[in-house]
mmCIF file of C-alpha atoms and ligand atoms in Angstrom:
data_model
loop_
_atom_site.group_PDB
_atom_site.id
_atom_site.type_symbol
_atom_site.label_atom_id
_atom_site.label_comp_id
_atom_site.label_asym_id
_atom_site.label_seq_id
_atom_site.Cartn_x
_atom_site.Cartn_y
_atom_site.Cartn_z
ATOM 1 C CA UNK A 1 102.750 105.976 64.693
ATOM 2 C CA UNK A 2 104.696 102.698 65.095
ATOM 3 C CA UNK A 3 102.835 99.355 65.447
ATOM 4 C CA UNK A 4 103.755 98.851 69.126
ATOM 5 C CA UNK A 5 102.088 102.185 69.976
ATOM 6 C CA UNK A 6 98.754 100.697 68.831
ATOM 7 C CA UNK A 7 96.451 98.582 71.028
ATOM 8 C CA UNK A 8 95.145 95.134 70.097
ATOM 9 C CA UNK A 9 91.874 96.887 69.151
ATOM 10 C CA UNK A 10 93.815 98.818 66.545
ATOM 11 C CA UNK A 11 93.306 102.122 68.338
ATOM 12 C CA UNK A 12 96.294 104.287 69.120
ATOM 13 C CA UNK A 13 97.396 103.256 72.593
ATOM 14 C CA UNK A 14 97.314 106.794 74.010
ATOM 15 C CA UNK A 15 93.703 107.110 72.846
ATOM 16 C CA UNK A 16 92.702 103.851 74.561
ATOM 17 C CA UNK A 17 94.422 104.794 77.818
ATOM 18 C CA UNK A 18 92.685 108.151 77.798
ATOM 19 C CA UNK A 19 89.300 106.469 77.279
ATOM 20 C CA UNK A 20 90.002 104.164 80.237
ATOM 21 C CA UNK A 21 90.969 107.069 82.472
ATOM 22 C CA UNK A 22 94.516 105.713 82.784
ATOM 23 C CA UNK A 23 96.382 108.839 81.827
ATOM 24 C CA UNK A 24 98.405 110.676 82.930
ATOM 25 C CA UNK A 25 99.536 108.067 85.487
ATOM 26 C CA UNK A 26 100.446 105.525 82.838
ATOM 27 C CA UNK A 27 102.110 108.097 80.697
ATOM 28 C CA UNK A 28 104.069 109.075 83.762
ATOM 29 C CA UNK A 29 105.511 105.563 84.170
ATOM 30 C CA UNK A 30 106.289 105.336 80.478
ATOM 31 C CA UNK A 31 107.941 108.718 80.492
ATOM 32 C CA UNK A 32 110.018 107.801 83.505
ATOM 33 C CA UNK A 33 111.116 104.511 81.934
ATOM 34 C CA UNK A 34 112.035 106.277 78.718
ATOM 35 C CA UNK A 35 113.861 108.948 80.668
ATOM 36 C CA UNK A 36 115.805 106.386 82.714
ATOM 37 C CA UNK A 37 116.793 104.635 79.510
ATOM 38 C CA UNK A 38 117.998 107.914 78.025
ATOM 39 C CA UNK A 39 119.942 108.711 81.170
ATOM 40 C CA UNK A 40 121.518 105.237 81.268
ATOM 41 C CA UNK A 41 122.587 105.554 77.659
ATOM 42 C CA UNK A 42 124.151 108.898 78.207
ATOM 43 C CA UNK A 43 127.749 108.955 79.433
ATOM 44 C CA UNK A 44 127.796 112.727 79.293
ATOM 45 C CA UNK A 45 126.492 114.440 82.488
ATOM 46 C CA UNK A 46 125.286 117.470 80.525
ATOM 47 C CA UNK A 47 123.180 115.234 78.279
ATOM 48 C CA UNK A 48 121.924 113.363 81.328
ATOM 49 C CA UNK A 49 120.649 116.595 82.891
ATOM 50 C CA UNK A 50 118.909 117.511 79.665
ATOM 51 C CA UNK A 51 117.344 114.026 79.620
ATOM 52 C CA UNK A 52 116.002 114.413 83.134
ATOM 53 C CA UNK A 53 114.567 117.826 82.314
ATOM 54 C CA UNK A 54 112.842 116.343 79.280
ATOM 55 C CA UNK A 55 111.288 113.631 81.465
ATOM 56 C CA UNK A 56 109.983 116.166 83.942
ATOM 57 C CA UNK A 57 108.466 118.252 81.188
ATOM 58 C CA UNK A 58 106.777 115.164 79.725
ATOM 59 C CA UNK A 59 104.896 114.501 82.961
ATOM 60 C CA UNK A 60 102.701 117.538 83.195
ATOM 61 C CA UNK A 61 103.467 119.632 80.182
ATOM 62 C CA UNK A 62 104.738 122.240 82.641
ATOM 63 C CA UNK A 63 108.389 122.924 83.208
ATOM 64 C CA UNK A 64 109.830 121.869 86.561
ATOM 65 C CA UNK A 65 107.117 119.382 87.424
ATOM 66 C CA UNK A 66 105.617 119.479 90.930
ATOM 67 C CA UNK A 67 104.771 115.775 90.713
ATOM 68 C CA UNK A 68 106.557 113.132 92.777
ATOM 69 C CA UNK A 69 108.845 112.521 89.780
ATOM 70 C CA UNK A 70 110.931 115.375 91.131
ATOM 71 C CA UNK A 71 112.740 114.365 94.328
ATOM 72 C CA UNK A 72 110.692 115.263 97.422
ATOM 73 C CA UNK A 73 113.273 117.895 98.348
ATOM 74 C CA UNK A 74 113.188 119.516 94.892
ATOM 75 C CA UNK A 75 109.424 119.412 94.871
ATOM 76 C CA UNK A 76 109.198 121.013 98.330
ATOM 77 C CA UNK A 77 111.713 123.681 97.316
ATOM 78 C CA UNK A 78 109.692 124.524 94.229
ATOM 79 C CA UNK A 79 106.439 124.688 96.159
ATOM 80 C CA UNK A 80 108.155 126.931 98.727
ATOM 81 C CA UNK A 81 108.573 129.559 95.983
ATOM 82 C CA UNK A 82 104.961 129.659 94.765
ATOM 83 C CA UNK A 83 102.614 132.611 95.154
ATOM 84 C CA UNK A 84 98.938 132.100 96.048
ATOM 85 C CA UNK A 85 97.716 131.738 92.468
ATOM 86 C CA UNK A 86 100.438 129.283 91.509
ATOM 87 C CA UNK A 87 99.894 127.358 94.728
ATOM 88 C CA UNK A 88 96.181 127.065 94.005
ATOM 89 C CA UNK A 89 96.940 125.818 90.475
ATOM 90 C CA UNK A 90 99.547 123.333 91.718
ATOM 91 C CA UNK A 91 97.170 121.899 94.318
ATOM 92 C CA UNK A 92 94.328 121.689 91.789
ATOM 93 C CA UNK A 93 96.616 119.665 89.503
ATOM 94 C CA UNK A 94 98.398 117.638 92.152
ATOM 95 C CA UNK A 95 98.943 113.913 91.631
ATOM 96 C CA UNK A 96 101.525 113.402 94.359
ATOM 97 C CA UNK A 97 99.535 110.743 96.230
ATOM 98 C CA UNK A 98 96.656 108.356 95.617
ATOM 99 C CA UNK A 99 94.010 110.720 97.011
ATOM 100 C CA UNK A 100 93.855 112.499 93.646
ATOM 101 C CA UNK A 101 92.189 109.439 92.115
ATOM 102 C CA UNK A 102 88.850 109.877 93.855
ATOM 103 C CA UNK A 103 88.628 113.599 94.507
ATOM 104 C CA UNK A 104 86.168 115.803 92.670
ATOM 105 C CA UNK A 105 88.457 118.710 93.314
ATOM 106 C CA UNK A 106 91.312 119.627 95.595
ATOM 107 C CA UNK A 107 90.454 122.026 98.421
ATOM 108 C CA UNK A 108 93.266 124.456 99.154
ATOM 109 C CA UNK A 109 91.756 126.538 101.927
ATOM 110 C CA UNK A 110 89.599 129.579 102.511
ATOM 111 C CA UNK A 111 89.881 132.928 104.184
ATOM 112 C CA UNK A 112 91.749 136.122 104.658
ATOM 113 C CA UNK A 113 95.235 135.978 103.151
ATOM 114 C CA UNK A 114 96.394 138.431 105.836
ATOM 115 C CA UNK A 115 94.782 136.502 108.695
ATOM 116 C CA UNK A 116 96.272 136.423 112.183
ATOM 117 C CA UNK A 117 94.431 133.166 112.884
ATOM 118 C CA UNK A 118 95.046 129.923 111.015
ATOM 119 C CA UNK A 119 92.830 126.915 111.781
ATOM 120 C CA UNK A 120 93.950 123.561 110.372
ATOM 121 C CA UNK A 121 91.708 120.510 110.098
ATOM 122 C CA UNK A 122 92.200 117.040 108.697
ATOM 123 C CA UNK A 123 90.979 116.901 105.109
ATOM 124 C CA UNK A 124 87.928 117.592 102.970
ATOM 125 C CA UNK A 125 84.804 115.504 103.459
ATOM 126 C CA UNK A 126 82.077 114.870 100.903
ATOM 127 C CA UNK A 127 80.590 118.365 101.001
ATOM 128 C CA UNK A 128 83.973 120.052 100.943
ATOM 129 C CA UNK A 129 84.996 117.887 97.981
ATOM 130 C CA UNK A 130 81.833 118.941 96.152
ATOM 131 C CA UNK A 131 82.037 122.650 96.999
ATOM 132 C CA UNK A 132 85.782 123.218 97.021
ATOM 133 C CA UNK A 133 85.794 124.907 100.433
ATOM 134 C CA UNK A 134 86.966 123.491 103.773
ATOM 135 C CA UNK A 135 84.572 122.907 106.647
ATOM 136 C CA UNK A 136 81.242 123.475 104.944
ATOM 137 C CA UNK A 137 79.534 120.301 106.238
ATOM 138 C CA UNK A 138 78.210 119.616 109.757
ATOM 139 C CA UNK A 139 81.686 119.893 111.335
ATOM 140 C CA UNK A 140 82.073 123.216 109.548
ATOM 141 C CA UNK A 141 78.866 124.538 111.079
ATOM 142 C CA UNK A 142 80.233 123.715 114.506
ATOM 143 C CA UNK A 143 83.572 125.314 113.610
ATOM 144 C CA UNK A 144 81.742 128.494 112.585
ATOM 145 C CA UNK A 145 79.965 128.456 115.964
ATOM 146 C CA UNK A 146 83.294 127.944 117.745
ATOM 147 C CA UNK A 147 84.733 130.905 115.842
ATOM 148 C CA UNK A 148 81.719 133.051 116.674
ATOM 149 C CA UNK A 149 82.127 132.151 120.370
ATOM 150 C CA UNK A 150 85.471 133.963 120.345
ATOM 151 C CA UNK A 151 84.234 136.786 118.108
ATOM 152 C CA UNK A 152 85.767 135.458 114.917
ATOM 153 C CA UNK A 153 84.268 134.893 111.518
ATOM 154 C CA UNK A 154 85.399 132.720 108.629
ATOM 155 C CA UNK A 155 87.238 134.903 106.153
ATOM 156 C CA UNK A 156 87.658 137.829 108.544
ATOM 157 C CA UNK A 157 91.160 137.649 110.056
ATOM 158 C CA UNK A 158 90.763 133.854 109.857
ATOM 159 C CA UNK A 159 92.129 131.367 107.343
ATOM 160 C CA UNK A 160 91.032 127.706 107.328
ATOM 161 C CA UNK A 161 93.099 124.920 105.773
ATOM 162 C CA UNK A 162 93.479 121.176 106.027
ATOM 163 C CA UNK A 163 96.348 118.747 106.487
ATOM 164 C CA UNK A 164 95.456 117.133 103.150
ATOM 165 C CA UNK A 165 93.840 118.906 100.245
ATOM 166 C CA UNK A 166 91.971 115.955 98.728
ATOM 167 C CA UNK A 167 89.164 113.945 100.260
ATOM 168 C CA UNK A 168 90.267 110.604 101.722
ATOM 169 C CA UNK A 169 87.857 107.880 100.512
ATOM 170 C CA UNK A 170 84.993 107.285 102.963
ATOM 171 C CA UNK A 171 86.368 110.135 105.057
ATOM 172 C CA UNK A 172 89.053 107.913 106.520
ATOM 173 C CA UNK A 173 91.967 109.500 108.373
ATOM 174 C CA UNK A 174 94.707 110.532 105.934
ATOM 175 C CA UNK A 175 97.723 108.247 105.951
ATOM 176 C CA UNK A 176 101.146 109.475 107.029
ATOM 177 C CA UNK A 177 102.464 109.348 103.440
ATOM 178 C CA UNK A 178 99.466 111.343 102.176
ATOM 179 C CA UNK A 179 100.027 114.027 104.802
ATOM 180 C CA UNK A 180 103.734 114.074 103.940
ATOM 181 C CA UNK A 181 102.939 114.542 100.224
ATOM 182 C CA UNK A 182 100.667 117.471 101.105
ATOM 183 C CA UNK A 183 102.962 119.004 103.748
ATOM 184 C CA UNK A 184 104.810 121.341 101.349
ATOM 185 C CA UNK A 185 101.463 122.908 100.368
ATOM 186 C CA UNK A 186 100.470 123.472 103.980
ATOM 187 C CA UNK A 187 103.901 124.862 104.773
ATOM 188 C CA UNK A 188 103.669 127.240 101.837
ATOM 189 C CA UNK A 189 100.263 128.412 103.034
ATOM 190 C CA UNK A 190 101.757 129.127 106.449
ATOM 191 C CA UNK A 191 104.719 130.953 104.931
ATOM 192 C CA UNK A 192 102.433 133.122 102.788
ATOM 193 C CA UNK A 193 99.991 133.823 105.614
ATOM 194 C CA UNK A 194 102.510 134.337 108.438
ATOM 195 C CA UNK A 195 99.701 133.952 111.003
ATOM 196 C CA UNK A 196 100.233 135.011 114.601
ATOM 197 C CA UNK A 197 98.666 131.798 115.887
ATOM 198 C CA UNK A 198 97.823 128.335 114.546
ATOM 199 C CA UNK A 199 94.969 126.270 115.992
ATOM 200 C CA UNK A 200 95.219 122.556 115.202
ATOM 201 C CA UNK A 201 91.860 120.824 115.057
ATOM 202 C CA UNK A 202 92.325 117.154 115.911
ATOM 203 C CA UNK A 203 95.057 114.605 115.803
ATOM 204 C CA UNK A 204 95.637 114.470 112.042
ATOM 205 C CA UNK A 205 96.376 118.202 111.971
ATOM 206 C CA UNK A 206 98.755 117.744 114.905
ATOM 207 C CA UNK A 207 100.412 114.833 113.146
ATOM 208 C CA UNK A 208 100.793 116.822 109.913
ATOM 209 C CA UNK A 209 102.362 119.850 111.555
ATOM 210 C CA UNK A 210 104.136 118.661 114.686
ATOM 211 C CA UNK A 211 104.611 114.948 113.987
ATOM 212 C CA UNK A 212 103.296 111.953 115.856
ATOM 213 C CA UNK A 213 103.788 113.513 119.271
ATOM 214 C CA UNK A 214 101.055 111.963 121.386
ATOM 215 C CA UNK A 215 97.354 111.680 122.037
ATOM 216 C CA UNK A 216 95.253 114.772 121.630
ATOM 217 C CA UNK A 217 94.280 114.712 125.304
ATOM 218 C CA UNK A 218 97.965 114.763 126.292
ATOM 219 C CA UNK A 219 98.725 117.711 123.982
ATOM 220 C CA UNK A 220 95.885 120.084 124.876
ATOM 221 C CA UNK A 221 96.959 123.046 126.977
ATOM 222 C CA UNK A 222 100.657 122.566 126.207
ATOM 223 C CA UNK A 223 102.698 125.267 124.491
ATOM 224 C CA UNK A 224 103.900 124.369 120.995
ATOM 225 C CA UNK A 225 105.450 126.414 118.233
ATOM 226 C CA UNK A 226 105.869 125.683 114.551
ATOM 227 C CA UNK A 227 108.884 126.805 112.540
ATOM 228 C CA UNK A 228 108.957 126.482 108.778
ATOM 229 C CA UNK A 229 111.621 124.050 107.551
ATOM 230 C CA UNK A 230 113.501 126.677 105.574
ATOM 231 C CA UNK A 231 113.700 128.671 108.801
ATOM 232 C CA UNK A 232 112.405 131.944 107.411
ATOM 233 C CA UNK A 233 110.253 133.825 109.843
ATOM 234 C CA UNK A 234 109.615 133.344 113.529
ATOM 235 C CA UNK A 235 108.297 130.285 115.354
ATOM 236 C CA UNK A 236 104.498 130.458 115.322
ATOM 237 C CA UNK A 237 102.677 129.447 118.508
ATOM 238 C CA UNK A 238 100.298 126.508 118.164
ATOM 239 C CA UNK A 239 97.196 125.639 120.192
ATOM 240 C CA UNK A 240 95.899 122.067 119.999
ATOM 241 C CA UNK A 241 92.209 121.287 120.379
ATOM 242 C CA UNK A 242 89.599 118.740 119.411
ATOM 243 C CA UNK A 243 88.301 118.392 115.873
ATOM 244 C CA UNK A 244 84.730 119.707 115.488
ATOM 245 C CA UNK A 245 83.575 116.372 114.006
ATOM 246 C CA UNK A 246 84.761 114.655 117.187
ATOM 247 C CA UNK A 247 82.965 117.264 119.296
ATOM 248 C CA UNK A 248 79.732 116.526 117.442
ATOM 249 C CA UNK A 249 79.993 112.979 118.807
ATOM 250 C CA UNK A 250 81.484 113.766 122.222
ATOM 251 C CA UNK A 251 79.494 116.585 123.698
ATOM 252 C CA UNK A 252 81.243 116.321 127.054
ATOM 253 C CA UNK A 253 84.536 117.430 125.504
ATOM 254 C CA UNK A 254 83.014 120.661 124.174
ATOM 255 C CA UNK A 255 83.828 122.345 127.475
ATOM 256 C CA UNK A 256 87.487 121.412 127.007
ATOM 257 C CA UNK A 257 87.461 122.818 123.474
ATOM 258 C CA UNK A 258 85.997 126.013 124.893
ATOM 259 C CA UNK A 259 88.924 126.208 127.365
ATOM 260 C CA UNK A 260 91.355 125.776 124.453
ATOM 261 C CA UNK A 261 89.694 128.537 122.464
ATOM 262 C CA UNK A 262 89.768 130.883 125.454
ATOM 263 C CA UNK A 263 93.477 130.154 125.847
ATOM 264 C CA UNK A 264 94.023 130.835 122.139
ATOM 265 C CA UNK A 265 92.118 134.099 122.379
ATOM 266 C CA UNK A 266 94.154 135.194 125.408
ATOM 267 C CA UNK A 267 97.413 134.397 123.589
ATOM 268 C CA UNK A 268 96.280 136.361 120.578
ATOM 269 C CA UNK A 269 95.232 139.371 122.661
ATOM 270 C CA UNK A 270 98.581 139.478 124.435
ATOM 271 C CA UNK A 271 100.403 139.184 121.132
ATOM 272 C CA UNK A 272 98.438 141.948 119.481
ATOM 273 C CA UNK A 273 98.886 144.209 122.508
ATOM 274 C CA UNK A 274 102.619 143.613 122.399
ATOM 275 C CA UNK A 275 102.676 143.901 118.599
ATOM 276 C CA UNK A 276 104.312 140.529 118.201
ATOM 277 C CA UNK A 277 103.360 136.911 117.490
ATOM 278 C CA UNK A 278 101.270 135.151 120.126
ATOM 279 C CA UNK A 279 103.523 133.383 122.677
HETATM 280 N N1 URA B 1 86.843 118.040 108.381
HETATM 281 C C1 URA B 1 88.052 118.579 108.153
HETATM 282 O O1 URA B 1 89.001 118.270 108.852
HETATM 283 N N2 URA B 1 88.183 119.446 107.186
HETATM 284 C C2 URA B 1 87.185 119.819 106.429
HETATM 285 O O2 URA B 1 87.402 120.635 105.550
HETATM 286 C C3 URA B 1 85.914 119.260 106.680
HETATM 287 C C4 URA B 1 85.767 118.369 107.649
#
């Protein structure tokens, strides 16, 4: 190993970085810099492509990296081809935004992979981060009660996911960039599930799926539909309601959430009777 690859303490630099918990992020920057240098030196486009591929492989040890080193469009296109197992592995490994730094584990989602119902929340809290399953804390208990009120059960024709897969520190609302980094995962979940109906729990879920379209109160009761960016499949109807954690604090709005759930149930019944997506 050359001298400049050693730290002042005489330890190999990679060893020191690993001890300080600074890999792979630091390796990523180094690899990118080295890759850029190689690309700049290369006048031959074929060599340049090979150089870029080498950089991507350096980042994760996997071919065709899913990290942000790939352009967002390439990354989204790659995620859009993953099956459930690969998606779970990619999310578990994801370093596409800063939320990975403090998570214990990423939380993909839970439920029936052939579910008609998809419920989307905001992001894992402390208990979800510890257990690896969405909505297992106090808000989750209320969500289970809401499901039971319309004769549904977690895991039985129901899938539960979040806008972001890693816990935001101190349970803060995920930032727009964090939701954007996670969006390809959520979109892939929707494409794999092909649910008949999506219920968005709270404003962050609305923001992640529909964009920054207004206050939750102004969106409730309105008809929305979600179409996957690559356009495969039909538009999926969306019902917007309050987040269970908000309902734990605002008991008076529980009646409104109940109205939303009844509307969702009616849409689903019609859709099943007609043998088509809820509308
Ligand atoms: N709140 C969410 O939005 N999601 C969870 O998984 C838990 C709490």
